[in-house]
Short mmCIF file of C-alpha atoms in Angstrom, two decimals:
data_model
loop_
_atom_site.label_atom_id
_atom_site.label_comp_id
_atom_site.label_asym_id
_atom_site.label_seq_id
_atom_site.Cartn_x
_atom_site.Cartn_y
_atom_site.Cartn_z
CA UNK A 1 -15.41 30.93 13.19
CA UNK A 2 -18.84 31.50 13.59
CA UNK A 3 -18.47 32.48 17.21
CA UNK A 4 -16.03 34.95 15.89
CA UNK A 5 -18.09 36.76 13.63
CA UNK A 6 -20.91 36.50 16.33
CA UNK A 7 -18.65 38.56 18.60
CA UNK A 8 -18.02 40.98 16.09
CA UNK A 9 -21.24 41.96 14.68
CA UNK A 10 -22.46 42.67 18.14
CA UNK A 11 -19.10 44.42 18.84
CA UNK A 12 -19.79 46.70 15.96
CA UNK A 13 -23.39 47.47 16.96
CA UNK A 14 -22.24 48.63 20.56
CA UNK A 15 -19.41 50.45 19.57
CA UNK A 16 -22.23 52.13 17.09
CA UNK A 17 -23.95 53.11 20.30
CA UNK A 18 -20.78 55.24 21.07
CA UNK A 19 -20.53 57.43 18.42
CA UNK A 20 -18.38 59.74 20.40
CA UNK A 21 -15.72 57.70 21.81
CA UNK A 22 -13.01 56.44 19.86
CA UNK A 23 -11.34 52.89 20.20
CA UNK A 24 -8.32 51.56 21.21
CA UNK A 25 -7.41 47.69 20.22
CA UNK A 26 -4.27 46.38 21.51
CA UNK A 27 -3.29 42.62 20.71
CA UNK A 28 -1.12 40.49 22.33
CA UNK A 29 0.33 37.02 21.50
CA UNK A 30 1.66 34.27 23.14
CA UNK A 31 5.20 33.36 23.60
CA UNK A 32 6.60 29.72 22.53
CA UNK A 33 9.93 30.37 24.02
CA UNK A 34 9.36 31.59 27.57
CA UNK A 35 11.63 29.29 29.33
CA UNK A 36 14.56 30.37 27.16
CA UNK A 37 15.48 34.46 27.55
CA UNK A 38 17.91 34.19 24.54
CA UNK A 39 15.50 32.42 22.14
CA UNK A 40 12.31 34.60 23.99
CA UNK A 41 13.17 38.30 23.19
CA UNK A 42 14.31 38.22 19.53
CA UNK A 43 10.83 36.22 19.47
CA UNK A 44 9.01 39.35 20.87
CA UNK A 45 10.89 41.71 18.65
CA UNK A 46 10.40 39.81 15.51
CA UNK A 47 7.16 37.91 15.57
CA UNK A 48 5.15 38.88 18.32
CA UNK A 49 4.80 42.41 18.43
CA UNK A 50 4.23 42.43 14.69
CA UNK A 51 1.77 39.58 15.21
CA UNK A 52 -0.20 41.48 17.97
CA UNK A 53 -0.30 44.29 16.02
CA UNK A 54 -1.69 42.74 12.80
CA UNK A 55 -4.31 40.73 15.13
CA UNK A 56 -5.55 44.14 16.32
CA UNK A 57 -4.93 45.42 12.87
CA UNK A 58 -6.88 42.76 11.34
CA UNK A 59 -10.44 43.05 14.01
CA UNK A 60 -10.51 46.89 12.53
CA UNK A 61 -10.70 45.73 8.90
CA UNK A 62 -13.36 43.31 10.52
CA UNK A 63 -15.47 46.38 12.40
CA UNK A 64 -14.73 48.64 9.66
CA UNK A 65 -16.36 46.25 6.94
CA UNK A 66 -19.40 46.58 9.87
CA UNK A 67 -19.75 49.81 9.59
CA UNK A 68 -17.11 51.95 12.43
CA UNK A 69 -15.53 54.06 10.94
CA UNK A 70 -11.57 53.46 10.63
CA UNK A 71 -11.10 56.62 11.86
CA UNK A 72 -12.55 56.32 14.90
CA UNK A 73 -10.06 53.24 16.00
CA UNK A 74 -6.50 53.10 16.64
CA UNK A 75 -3.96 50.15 16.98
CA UNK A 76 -1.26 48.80 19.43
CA UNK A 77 0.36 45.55 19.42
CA UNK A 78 2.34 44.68 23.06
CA UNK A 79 3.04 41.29 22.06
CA UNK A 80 3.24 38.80 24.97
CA UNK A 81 4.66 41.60 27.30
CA UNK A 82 0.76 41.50 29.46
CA UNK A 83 -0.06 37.90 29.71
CA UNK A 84 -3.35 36.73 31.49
CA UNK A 85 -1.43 33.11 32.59
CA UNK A 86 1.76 32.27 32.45
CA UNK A 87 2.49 30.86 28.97
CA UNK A 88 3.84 28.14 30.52
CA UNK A 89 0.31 27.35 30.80
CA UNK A 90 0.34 25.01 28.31
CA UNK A 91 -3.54 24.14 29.37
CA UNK A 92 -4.93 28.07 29.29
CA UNK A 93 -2.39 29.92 27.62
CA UNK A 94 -4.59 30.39 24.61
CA UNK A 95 -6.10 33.16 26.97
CA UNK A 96 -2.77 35.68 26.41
CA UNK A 97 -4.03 35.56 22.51
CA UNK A 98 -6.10 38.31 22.42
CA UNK A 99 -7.43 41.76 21.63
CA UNK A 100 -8.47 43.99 24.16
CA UNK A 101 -10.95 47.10 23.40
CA UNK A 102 -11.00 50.16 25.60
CA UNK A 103 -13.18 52.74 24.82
CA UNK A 104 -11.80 56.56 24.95
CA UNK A 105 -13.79 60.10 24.96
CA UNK A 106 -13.23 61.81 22.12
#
């Protein structure tokens, strides 16, 4: 946890740095069903995009309470549609939960 809110203080005083850029954070999630198609997509439509979306959702509140303005940031959830490793992975799947931050020109 403390690792955590490491990353995001000094996430929130580099994105300060960019005061004209906006950001873009788009979570993903990590799929328990992968080996079974019929089990695996209502799992992406029900859970996982929702839960991708409130992990990217929920780092905002995090940089907003830092001081970025909400504004600035916007929000996409993609579930476990981009995955770093397979999530059959059972070893490094953990990498597939994630938010990613791109940076765009205003």
């Amino acid at each position: 946890v403390s690792q955590n809110m490491s990353t995001l203080d000094r996430l929130a005083e580099k994105f300060s740095k960019f005061p004209d850029y906006k950001i873009h954070l788009i979570g993903h999630a990590v799929m328990i069903n992968w080996d079974d198609p019929n089990l695996g997509i209502p799992e992406q439509r029900a859970i996982l995009l929702p839960l991708s979306k409130a992990r990217a959702d929920a780092i905002v509140k995090a940089l907003a309470a830092r001081g970025i303005d909400p504004a600035r940031m916007s929000t996409e959830g993609v579930g476990a549609t981009q995955q770093l490793v397979p999530d059959s992975d059972l070893v490094n799947r953990w990498k597939n939960r994630r938010v990613e931050f791109y940076l765009e020109k205003k």
